[in-house]
mmCIF file of C-alpha atoms in Angstrom:
data_model
loop_
_atom_site.group_PDB
_atom_site.id
_atom_site.type_symbol
_atom_site.label_atom_id
_atom_site.label_comp_id
_atom_site.label_asym_id
_atom_site.label_seq_id
_atom_site.Cartn_x
_atom_site.Cartn_y
_atom_site.Cartn_z
ATOM 1 C CA MET A 1 0.000 0.000 0.000
ATOM 2 C CA PRO A 2 1.533 3.384 -1.016
ATOM 3 C CA SER A 3 2.395 5.851 1.712
ATOM 4 C CA PRO A 4 0.240 9.009 2.082
ATOM 5 C CA PHE A 5 3.260 11.058 0.918
ATOM 6 C CA PHE A 6 3.589 9.198 -2.410
ATOM 7 C CA ALA A 7 -0.180 9.205 -2.881
ATOM 8 C CA THR A 8 -0.168 12.969 -2.490
ATOM 9 C CA ILE A 9 2.684 13.345 -4.991
ATOM 10 C CA PHE A 10 0.837 11.103 -7.469
ATOM 11 C CA LEU A 11 -2.340 13.176 -7.183
ATOM 12 C CA LEU A 12 -0.359 16.399 -7.589
ATOM 13 C CA VAL A 13 1.312 15.115 -10.766
ATOM 14 C CA LEU A 14 -2.056 13.949 -12.095
ATOM 15 C CA PHE A 15 -3.560 17.365 -11.294
ATOM 16 C CA ILE A 16 -0.787 19.281 -13.044
ATOM 17 C CA GLY A 17 -0.877 16.892 -15.995
ATOM 18 C CA THR A 18 -4.575 17.520 -16.448
ATOM 19 C CA PHE A 19 -3.978 21.266 -16.708
ATOM 20 C CA VAL A 20 -1.035 20.830 -19.066
ATOM 21 C CA SER A 21 -3.092 18.603 -21.337
ATOM 22 C CA CYS A 22 -5.739 21.338 -21.499
ATOM 23 C CA THR A 23 -3.215 23.613 -23.219
ATOM 24 C CA GLU A 24 -2.319 21.075 -25.903
ATOM 25 C CA GLY A 25 -4.472 21.465 -28.998
ATOM 26 C CA ALA A 26 -6.558 24.160 -27.287
ATOM 27 C CA PRO A 27 -6.947 27.651 -28.772
ATOM 28 C CA ARG A 28 -4.087 29.955 -27.873
ATOM 29 C CA ALA A 29 -4.513 32.041 -24.742
ATOM 30 C CA PHE A 30 -5.705 35.630 -25.180
ATOM 31 C CA PHE A 31 -4.837 38.613 -22.992
ATOM 32 C CA VAL A 32 -6.447 42.048 -23.191
ATOM 33 C CA PHE A 33 -5.210 45.390 -21.867
ATOM 34 C CA GLY A 34 -6.580 48.874 -22.303
ATOM 35 C CA ASP A 35 -9.648 51.057 -21.907
ATOM 36 C CA SER A 36 -13.437 50.961 -22.355
ATOM 37 C CA LEU A 37 -13.231 49.770 -25.957
ATOM 38 C CA VAL A 38 -11.993 46.418 -24.635
ATOM 39 C CA ASP A 39 -13.070 46.288 -20.951
ATOM 40 C CA ASN A 40 -15.169 43.147 -20.369
ATOM 41 C CA GLY A 41 -16.381 44.137 -16.932
ATOM 42 C CA ASN A 42 -13.452 44.821 -14.585
ATOM 43 C CA ASN A 43 -14.920 48.208 -13.669
ATOM 44 C CA ASN A 44 -18.058 46.455 -12.371
ATOM 45 C CA TYR A 45 -15.938 45.575 -9.328
ATOM 46 C CA LEU A 46 -14.723 49.145 -8.742
ATOM 47 C CA LEU A 47 -16.201 52.280 -7.167
ATOM 48 C CA THR A 48 -16.104 54.394 -10.318
ATOM 49 C CA SER A 49 -18.490 56.233 -12.608
ATOM 50 C CA ALA A 50 -16.825 54.578 -15.637
ATOM 51 C CA ARG A 51 -19.133 51.552 -15.653
ATOM 52 C CA ALA A 52 -21.475 49.880 -18.116
ATOM 53 C CA ASP A 53 -23.329 47.615 -15.710
ATOM 54 C CA SER A 54 -26.852 48.982 -16.091
ATOM 55 C CA PRO A 55 -29.442 48.812 -18.916
ATOM 56 C CA PRO A 56 -29.589 49.317 -21.800
ATOM 57 C CA TYR A 57 -25.941 48.173 -22.052
ATOM 58 C CA GLY A 58 -25.907 44.515 -23.075
ATOM 59 C CA ILE A 59 -29.358 44.676 -24.669
ATOM 60 C CA ASP A 60 -28.174 42.488 -27.578
ATOM 61 C CA TYR A 61 -25.747 40.331 -25.576
ATOM 62 C CA PRO A 62 -26.894 36.671 -25.431
ATOM 63 C CA THR A 63 -28.192 37.197 -21.880
ATOM 64 C CA HIS A 64 -29.766 40.582 -22.824
ATOM 65 C CA ARG A 65 -28.255 41.947 -19.638
ATOM 66 C CA PRO A 66 -25.464 44.459 -18.972
ATOM 67 C CA THR A 67 -22.076 42.830 -18.511
ATOM 68 C CA GLY A 68 -19.737 45.791 -18.077
ATOM 69 C CA ARG A 69 -18.962 45.902 -21.801
ATOM 70 C CA PHE A 70 -19.418 49.356 -23.329
ATOM 71 C CA SER A 71 -21.520 47.878 -26.112
ATOM 72 C CA ASN A 72 -25.032 46.805 -26.951
ATOM 73 C CA GLY A 73 -23.628 43.281 -27.326
ATOM 74 C CA PHE A 74 -20.207 41.802 -28.009
ATOM 75 C CA ASN A 75 -17.105 43.983 -27.960
ATOM 76 C CA ILE A 76 -13.848 43.629 -29.887
ATOM 77 C CA PRO A 77 -12.168 41.077 -27.550
ATOM 78 C CA ASP A 78 -15.287 38.868 -27.639
ATOM 79 C CA LEU A 79 -15.271 38.834 -31.423
ATOM 80 C CA ILE A 80 -11.531 38.105 -31.590
ATOM 81 C CA SER A 81 -12.051 35.173 -29.197
ATOM 82 C CA GLN A 82 -14.786 33.850 -31.486
ATOM 83 C CA GLU A 83 -12.409 34.060 -34.465
ATOM 84 C CA LEU A 84 -9.799 32.164 -32.427
ATOM 85 C CA GLY A 85 -12.359 29.464 -31.650
ATOM 86 C CA ALA A 86 -12.027 30.198 -27.939
ATOM 87 C CA GLU A 87 -14.396 31.149 -25.172
ATOM 88 C CA ALA A 88 -14.401 34.800 -24.141
ATOM 89 C CA THR A 89 -11.780 35.817 -21.602
ATOM 90 C CA LEU A 90 -13.117 36.730 -18.178
ATOM 91 C CA PRO A 91 -12.337 40.050 -16.473
ATOM 92 C CA TYR A 92 -9.318 39.623 -14.222
ATOM 93 C CA LEU A 93 -11.334 40.798 -11.215
ATOM 94 C CA ASP A 94 -14.094 38.255 -11.836
ATOM 95 C CA PRO A 95 -14.133 35.707 -8.970
ATOM 96 C CA GLU A 96 -14.917 32.989 -11.529
ATOM 97 C CA LEU A 97 -11.470 33.393 -13.099
ATOM 98 C CA THR A 98 -9.953 30.330 -11.445
ATOM 99 C CA GLY A 99 -8.724 26.859 -12.370
ATOM 100 C CA ASP A 100 -8.744 25.938 -16.037
ATOM 101 C CA LYS A 101 -10.478 29.213 -16.952
ATOM 102 C CA LEU A 102 -7.142 30.899 -16.256
ATOM 103 C CA LEU A 103 -5.661 28.956 -19.183
ATOM 104 C CA VAL A 104 -8.030 30.724 -21.611
ATOM 105 C CA GLY A 105 -6.364 34.037 -20.731
ATOM 106 C CA ALA A 106 -7.694 37.126 -18.987
ATOM 107 C CA ASN A 107 -9.004 40.606 -19.665
ATOM 108 C CA PHE A 108 -7.163 43.238 -17.612
ATOM 109 C CA ALA A 109 -8.714 46.315 -19.268
ATOM 110 C CA SER A 110 -10.395 49.130 -17.377
ATOM 111 C CA ALA A 111 -12.635 51.845 -18.816
ATOM 112 C CA GLY A 112 -11.352 55.398 -18.504
ATOM 113 C CA ILE A 113 -7.617 54.752 -18.476
ATOM 114 C CA GLY A 114 -4.978 56.002 -20.865
ATOM 115 C CA ILE A 115 -1.301 55.796 -21.594
ATOM 116 C CA LEU A 116 -0.681 58.490 -18.971
ATOM 117 C CA ASN A 117 -1.471 58.100 -15.284
ATOM 118 C CA ASP A 118 -3.188 61.505 -15.140
ATOM 119 C CA THR A 119 -5.684 60.465 -17.826
ATOM 120 C CA GLY A 120 -9.158 59.727 -16.493
ATOM 121 C CA ILE A 121 -8.579 61.138 -13.011
ATOM 122 C CA GLN A 122 -12.236 62.247 -13.029
ATOM 123 C CA PHE A 123 -13.212 58.556 -12.897
ATOM 124 C CA ALA A 124 -11.277 58.054 -9.629
ATOM 125 C CA ASN A 125 -10.912 54.320 -9.018
ATOM 126 C CA ILE A 126 -9.846 52.737 -12.320
ATOM 127 C CA ILE A 127 -7.092 50.232 -13.120
ATOM 128 C CA ARG A 128 -4.279 52.207 -14.692
ATOM 129 C CA ILE A 129 -2.072 50.492 -17.232
ATOM 130 C CA SER A 130 0.823 50.081 -14.768
ATOM 131 C CA THR A 131 -1.530 48.182 -12.454
ATOM 132 C CA GLN A 132 -2.906 46.127 -15.347
ATOM 133 C CA LEU A 133 0.646 44.982 -16.051
ATOM 134 C CA GLN A 134 1.172 44.185 -12.363
ATOM 135 C CA ASN A 135 -2.031 42.119 -12.508
ATOM 136 C CA PHE A 136 -0.560 40.275 -15.509
ATOM 137 C CA GLU A 137 2.460 39.364 -13.378
ATOM 138 C CA GLN A 138 0.122 38.199 -10.631
ATOM 139 C CA TYR A 139 -1.847 36.173 -13.182
ATOM 140 C CA GLN A 140 1.331 34.379 -14.272
ATOM 141 C CA ALA A 141 2.137 33.500 -10.664
ATOM 142 C CA ARG A 142 -1.357 32.043 -10.249
ATOM 143 C CA VAL A 143 -1.047 29.969 -13.427
ATOM 144 C CA SER A 144 2.450 28.799 -12.433
ATOM 145 C CA ALA A 145 0.934 27.375 -9.262
ATOM 146 C CA LEU A 146 -1.353 25.281 -11.495
ATOM 147 C CA ILE A 147 0.842 24.121 -14.350
ATOM 148 C CA GLY A 148 4.385 25.117 -13.412
ATOM 149 C CA GLU A 149 6.613 27.977 -14.532
ATOM 150 C CA GLU A 150 7.793 26.370 -17.781
ATOM 151 C CA GLN A 151 4.274 25.639 -19.057
ATOM 152 C CA THR A 152 3.133 29.100 -17.981
ATOM 153 C CA GLU A 153 5.948 30.703 -19.949
ATOM 154 C CA ARG A 154 4.926 28.655 -23.006
ATOM 155 C CA LEU A 155 1.286 29.675 -22.578
ATOM 156 C CA VAL A 156 2.157 33.387 -22.325
ATOM 157 C CA ASN A 157 4.724 33.295 -25.159
ATOM 158 C CA GLY A 158 2.204 31.575 -27.429
ATOM 159 C CA ALA A 159 -0.702 33.858 -26.552
ATOM 160 C CA LEU A 160 -2.273 36.631 -28.570
ATOM 161 C CA VAL A 161 -2.270 39.964 -26.742
ATOM 162 C CA LEU A 162 -4.511 42.943 -27.524
ATOM 163 C CA ILE A 163 -3.805 46.423 -26.171
ATOM 164 C CA THR A 164 -5.951 49.490 -26.872
ATOM 165 C CA LEU A 165 -4.805 52.835 -25.492
ATOM 166 C CA GLY A 166 -4.528 56.471 -26.557
ATOM 167 C CA GLY A 167 -8.028 57.793 -27.217
ATOM 168 C CA ASN A 168 -8.646 58.736 -23.585
ATOM 169 C CA ASP A 169 -5.361 60.614 -23.408
ATOM 170 C CA TYR A 170 -6.935 63.080 -25.816
ATOM 171 C CA VAL A 171 -10.656 62.913 -24.932
ATOM 172 C CA ASN A 172 -10.316 62.631 -21.148
ATOM 173 C CA ASN A 173 -7.089 64.542 -20.706
ATOM 174 C CA TYR A 174 -5.778 66.929 -23.382
ATOM 175 C CA PHE A 175 -9.219 68.024 -24.641
ATOM 176 C CA PHE A 176 -11.148 67.367 -21.415
ATOM 177 C CA THR A 177 -11.364 71.053 -20.487
ATOM 178 C CA PRO A 178 -10.833 74.098 -22.721
ATOM 179 C CA VAL A 179 -7.645 74.841 -20.784
ATOM 180 C CA SER A 180 -6.047 71.650 -19.469
ATOM 181 C CA ALA A 181 -2.687 71.148 -17.771
ATOM 182 C CA ARG A 182 -1.445 69.104 -20.717
ATOM 183 C CA ARG A 183 -2.582 71.782 -23.220
ATOM 184 C CA LEU A 184 -0.545 74.343 -21.301
ATOM 185 C CA GLN A 185 2.428 71.986 -21.321
ATOM 186 C CA TYR A 186 2.353 70.801 -24.961
ATOM 187 C CA ASN A 187 1.001 71.674 -28.363
ATOM 188 C CA LEU A 188 -0.931 68.828 -30.014
ATOM 189 C CA GLN A 189 2.000 67.501 -32.046
ATOM 190 C CA ASP A 190 4.394 67.475 -29.083
ATOM 191 C CA PHE A 191 1.776 65.885 -26.797
ATOM 192 C CA SER A 192 1.266 63.116 -29.350
ATOM 193 C CA VAL A 193 5.017 62.482 -29.583
ATOM 194 C CA TYR A 194 5.162 62.367 -25.781
ATOM 195 C CA ILE A 195 2.359 59.824 -25.320
ATOM 196 C CA ILE A 196 3.825 57.640 -28.091
ATOM 197 C CA SER A 197 7.147 57.613 -26.233
ATOM 198 C CA GLU A 198 5.301 56.557 -23.059
ATOM 199 C CA TYR A 199 3.359 53.914 -25.009
ATOM 200 C CA ARG A 200 6.658 52.467 -26.188
ATOM 201 C CA LYS A 201 7.694 51.879 -22.566
ATOM 202 C CA ILE A 202 4.396 50.070 -21.908
ATOM 203 C CA LEU A 203 4.875 47.805 -24.925
ATOM 204 C CA MET A 204 8.432 46.979 -23.901
ATOM 205 C CA ARG A 205 7.168 46.072 -20.432
ATOM 206 C CA LEU A 206 4.640 43.714 -22.047
ATOM 207 C CA TYR A 207 7.490 42.146 -24.000
ATOM 208 C CA ASP A 208 9.539 41.760 -20.817
ATOM 209 C CA LEU A 209 6.551 39.964 -19.254
ATOM 210 C CA GLY A 210 6.585 37.387 -22.059
ATOM 211 C CA ALA A 211 4.188 38.759 -24.698
ATOM 212 C CA ARG A 212 5.350 37.734 -28.179
ATOM 213 C CA ARG A 213 2.311 38.477 -30.375
ATOM 214 C CA VAL A 214 0.827 41.858 -29.524
ATOM 215 C CA LEU A 215 -1.929 43.593 -31.485
ATOM 216 C CA VAL A 216 -1.768 47.341 -30.832
ATOM 217 C CA THR A 217 -4.774 49.351 -31.981
ATOM 218 C CA GLY A 218 -4.492 53.016 -32.802
ATOM 219 C CA SER A 219 -7.029 55.725 -32.106
ATOM 220 C CA GLY A 220 -10.287 55.857 -34.024
ATOM 221 C CA PRO A 221 -11.433 59.120 -35.662
ATOM 222 C CA LEU A 222 -11.975 61.011 -32.410
ATOM 223 C CA GLY A 223 -13.523 64.036 -34.100
ATOM 224 C CA CYS A 224 -16.306 61.973 -35.676
ATOM 225 C CA VAL A 225 -17.791 60.203 -32.647
ATOM 226 C CA PRO A 226 -21.244 61.486 -31.628
ATOM 227 C CA SER A 227 -19.797 63.054 -28.461
ATOM 228 C CA SER A 228 -17.451 65.234 -30.527
ATOM 229 C CA LEU A 229 -20.198 66.081 -33.008
ATOM 230 C CA ALA A 230 -22.455 67.206 -30.154
ATOM 231 C CA SER A 231 -19.845 69.307 -28.363
ATOM 232 C CA ARG A 232 -17.431 70.543 -31.047
ATOM 233 C CA SER A 233 -18.879 70.081 -34.520
ATOM 234 C CA VAL A 234 -19.765 72.801 -37.008
ATOM 235 C CA ASN A 235 -22.708 71.782 -39.213
ATOM 236 C CA GLY A 236 -22.315 68.090 -38.426
ATOM 237 C CA GLU A 237 -18.765 67.837 -39.722
ATOM 238 C CA CYS A 238 -16.131 65.916 -37.787
ATOM 239 C CA ALA A 239 -14.602 68.176 -35.127
ATOM 240 C CA GLU A 240 -11.313 69.490 -36.423
ATOM 241 C CA GLU A 241 -8.961 69.367 -33.434
ATOM 242 C CA PRO A 242 -9.755 65.834 -32.125
ATOM 243 C CA GLN A 243 -9.674 64.599 -35.718
ATOM 244 C CA ARG A 244 -6.231 66.101 -36.173
ATOM 245 C CA ALA A 245 -5.118 64.318 -32.985
ATOM 246 C CA SER A 246 -6.071 60.933 -34.478
ATOM 247 C CA ALA A 247 -4.349 61.834 -37.745
ATOM 248 C CA ILE A 248 -1.127 62.570 -35.827
ATOM 249 C CA PHE A 249 -1.308 59.659 -33.360
ATOM 250 C CA ASN A 250 -1.847 56.726 -35.737
ATOM 251 C CA PRO A 251 1.156 57.277 -38.068
ATOM 252 C CA LEU A 252 3.392 57.907 -35.043
ATOM 253 C CA LEU A 253 2.176 54.627 -33.521
ATOM 254 C CA VAL A 254 2.929 52.664 -36.699
ATOM 255 C CA GLN A 255 6.368 54.262 -36.935
ATOM 256 C CA MET A 256 7.120 53.447 -33.287
ATOM 257 C CA ILE A 257 6.026 49.817 -33.697
ATOM 258 C CA GLN A 258 8.109 49.355 -36.825
ATOM 259 C CA GLY A 259 11.115 50.650 -34.887
ATOM 260 C CA LEU A 260 10.405 48.329 -31.941
ATOM 261 C CA ASN A 261 10.107 45.282 -34.180
ATOM 262 C CA GLN A 262 13.353 46.179 -35.914
ATOM 263 C CA GLU A 263 15.083 46.574 -32.563
ATOM 264 C CA LEU A 264 13.743 43.212 -31.330
ATOM 265 C CA GLY A 265 14.452 41.466 -34.640
ATOM 266 C CA SER A 266 10.945 40.011 -34.934
ATOM 267 C CA HIS A 267 7.351 40.990 -35.755
ATOM 268 C CA ILE A 268 6.293 41.019 -32.103
ATOM 269 C CA PHE A 269 3.973 44.008 -32.415
ATOM 270 C CA VAL A 270 1.248 44.495 -35.012
ATOM 271 C CA ALA A 271 -0.272 47.949 -35.488
ATOM 272 C CA ALA A 272 -3.936 48.342 -36.398
ATOM 273 C CA ASN A 273 -4.858 51.704 -37.899
ATOM 274 C CA ALA A 274 -8.262 52.131 -36.253
ATOM 275 C CA MET A 275 -8.739 55.545 -37.830
ATOM 276 C CA GLU A 276 -8.566 54.150 -41.358
ATOM 277 C CA MET A 277 -10.814 51.201 -40.441
ATOM 278 C CA GLN A 278 -13.562 53.331 -38.929
ATOM 279 C CA THR A 279 -13.317 56.154 -41.459
ATOM 280 C CA ASN A 280 -14.701 53.770 -44.089
ATOM 281 C CA PHE A 281 -18.065 53.255 -42.405
ATOM 282 C CA ILE A 282 -18.165 56.784 -40.952
ATOM 283 C CA THR A 283 -17.804 58.508 -44.328
ATOM 284 C CA ASN A 284 -20.048 56.047 -46.185
ATOM 285 C CA PRO A 285 -22.310 54.352 -43.637
ATOM 286 C CA GLN A 286 -24.903 53.205 -46.197
ATOM 287 C CA ALA A 287 -22.294 51.095 -47.990
ATOM 288 C CA PHE A 288 -21.925 49.088 -44.773
ATOM 289 C CA GLY A 289 -25.648 48.808 -44.072
ATOM 290 C CA PHE A 290 -25.864 51.611 -41.497
ATOM 291 C CA VAL A 291 -28.461 54.374 -41.658
ATOM 292 C CA THR A 292 -26.171 56.774 -39.803
ATOM 293 C CA SER A 293 -22.668 57.148 -38.429
ATOM 294 C CA LYS A 294 -23.384 60.497 -36.807
ATOM 295 C CA ILE A 295 -26.188 59.714 -34.363
ATOM 296 C CA ALA A 296 -25.568 57.308 -31.480
ATOM 297 C CA CYS A 297 -28.167 54.626 -30.899
ATOM 298 C CA CYS A 298 -28.290 55.415 -27.171
ATOM 299 C CA GLY A 299 -27.905 58.909 -25.752
ATOM 300 C CA GLN A 300 -29.485 62.349 -25.605
ATOM 301 C CA GLY A 301 -29.052 65.810 -27.059
ATOM 302 C CA PRO A 302 -27.632 66.564 -30.515
ATOM 303 C CA TYR A 303 -26.560 63.352 -32.252
ATOM 304 C CA ASN A 304 -27.445 61.529 -28.986
ATOM 305 C CA GLY A 305 -23.932 62.614 -28.073
ATOM 306 C CA ILE A 306 -24.413 64.352 -24.733
ATOM 307 C CA GLY A 307 -23.643 62.583 -21.458
ATOM 308 C CA ILE A 308 -23.799 58.806 -21.181
ATOM 309 C CA CYS A 309 -26.206 56.048 -22.182
ATOM 310 C CA THR A 310 -28.771 55.325 -19.440
ATOM 311 C CA ALA A 311 -32.190 53.726 -19.068
ATOM 312 C CA SER A 312 -33.766 57.153 -19.643
ATOM 313 C CA SER A 313 -31.785 57.899 -22.835
ATOM 314 C CA ASN A 314 -33.140 57.811 -26.362
ATOM 315 C CA LEU A 315 -32.731 54.244 -27.639
ATOM 316 C CA CYS A 316 -32.902 53.149 -31.269
ATOM 317 C CA PRO A 317 -35.022 50.061 -32.035
ATOM 318 C CA ASN A 318 -32.437 48.390 -34.317
ATOM 319 C CA ARG A 319 -28.836 48.651 -33.165
ATOM 320 C CA ASP A 320 -27.509 47.016 -36.348
ATOM 321 C CA LEU A 321 -28.382 50.174 -38.288
ATOM 322 C CA TYR A 322 -26.168 52.436 -36.181
ATOM 323 C CA ALA A 323 -22.378 52.660 -36.401
ATOM 324 C CA PHE A 324 -22.206 54.023 -32.836
ATOM 325 C CA TRP A 325 -23.896 52.458 -29.847
ATOM 326 C CA ASP A 326 -23.358 55.360 -27.409
ATOM 327 C CA PRO A 327 -21.632 58.766 -27.640
ATOM 328 C CA PHE A 328 -18.160 57.161 -27.693
ATOM 329 C CA HIS A 329 -18.300 53.446 -28.576
ATOM 330 C CA PRO A 330 -19.040 51.533 -31.794
ATOM 331 C CA SER A 331 -22.033 49.225 -31.975
ATOM 332 C CA GLU A 332 -21.566 45.460 -31.966
ATOM 333 C CA ARG A 333 -22.076 45.396 -35.736
ATOM 334 C CA ALA A 334 -19.405 48.074 -36.235
ATOM 335 C CA ASN A 335 -17.110 46.060 -33.964
ATOM 336 C CA LYS A 336 -17.631 43.057 -36.243
ATOM 337 C CA ILE A 337 -16.465 45.115 -39.227
ATOM 338 C CA ILE A 338 -13.403 46.262 -37.266
ATOM 339 C CA VAL A 339 -12.496 42.716 -36.201
ATOM 340 C CA GLN A 340 -12.940 41.399 -39.746
ATOM 341 C CA THR A 341 -10.435 44.030 -40.883
ATOM 342 C CA LEU A 342 -8.038 43.032 -38.103
ATOM 343 C CA PHE A 343 -8.049 39.491 -39.503
ATOM 344 C CA THR A 344 -8.129 40.152 -43.246
ATOM 345 C CA GLY A 345 -7.208 43.815 -43.809
ATOM 346 C CA SER A 346 -4.494 44.959 -46.177
ATOM 347 C CA ASP A 347 -1.358 46.849 -45.149
ATOM 348 C CA LYS A 348 -3.432 50.035 -45.372
ATOM 349 C CA TYR A 349 -4.924 48.941 -42.060
ATOM 350 C CA MET A 350 -2.493 46.400 -40.573
ATOM 351 C CA THR A 351 1.293 46.733 -40.136
ATOM 352 C CA PRO A 352 3.244 44.543 -40.828
ATOM 353 C CA MET A 353 0.488 41.919 -41.384
ATOM 354 C CA ASN A 354 -3.082 41.015 -40.468
ATOM 355 C CA LEU A 355 -4.129 38.491 -37.832
ATOM 356 C CA SER A 356 -4.996 35.748 -40.328
ATOM 357 C CA THR A 357 -1.435 35.883 -41.651
ATOM 358 C CA ILE A 358 -0.080 35.753 -38.095
ATOM 359 C CA MET A 359 -2.252 32.719 -37.294
ATOM 360 C CA ALA A 360 -1.045 30.961 -40.432
ATOM 361 C CA ILE A 361 2.619 31.673 -39.631
ATOM 362 C CA ASP A 362 2.257 30.611 -36.008
ATOM 363 C CA SER A 363 0.562 27.347 -36.977
ATOM 364 C CA LEU A 364 3.584 26.163 -38.984
#
């Protein structure tokens, strides 16, 4: 009869082996960092006004209930997970993120944050990017306790990582008030160069933590969202200054990523030009089946662009006909168009390659 000690060792080996076997042949892990465009519900667990946990958010989600996603239904990480053939990643703060669910990956994103720590201070308790990266370290320690350090390193190295930052550094920092501290410190060009240099440090930290396939999305056309149209537009045209910010930020981001990849000697980082992607359906919404790209489905005031989406807001009956769900965020259907471009878009949108090409290369 085996001793209790050897029985315990046997069970431990069996336990670890079960988790290791889960990673073999399973979809690659997926990790998400960033702001409200990709937050799956972390802010639900925080005392902050930057939350999407009340109706009508989630009205078209399978449960028809709010989940913390800033969408009427699925958001960009959900749709990427579907393309990967994987289940959606859980928010890192979700108590259900334990056991084998950890092997799927995790969503660390938090609505309201930016590249800079002083972005989104009006939202108080949000998970800044430095803390998101600390949570990623903590995640790896938790997974190591399940499957060992070597298997954890393989899981992280083989994962797809999505990071979405930058828009809030303009909307909720530089442009937040007519005279902001950052406006006094920098002109728009110099501010953009500064936040790109800070973004570079964040991406290098991700690399140091083991990320080897990182999708980095640029800023959408900030001057064309319903919020900008309501507060800054002249005659319904895209607001000039926020639009210029996007036009500066995206090329700088691509240039920075090309330099990083050259320095690292590998295509670690992939840049997605979100401005180009969204400009297509904003300038010609009818070609994509939308009735409007100016008016948000949910909101109030001009273009439904004032304030936030609440149960008392105007609400469109068919969300698929609107490019924007609320004053700031694309609808689920617009997100589907964006994700399709991430996977199949030309080098006009994706640098140096799209996600389908990456998947094909990584499967060899």
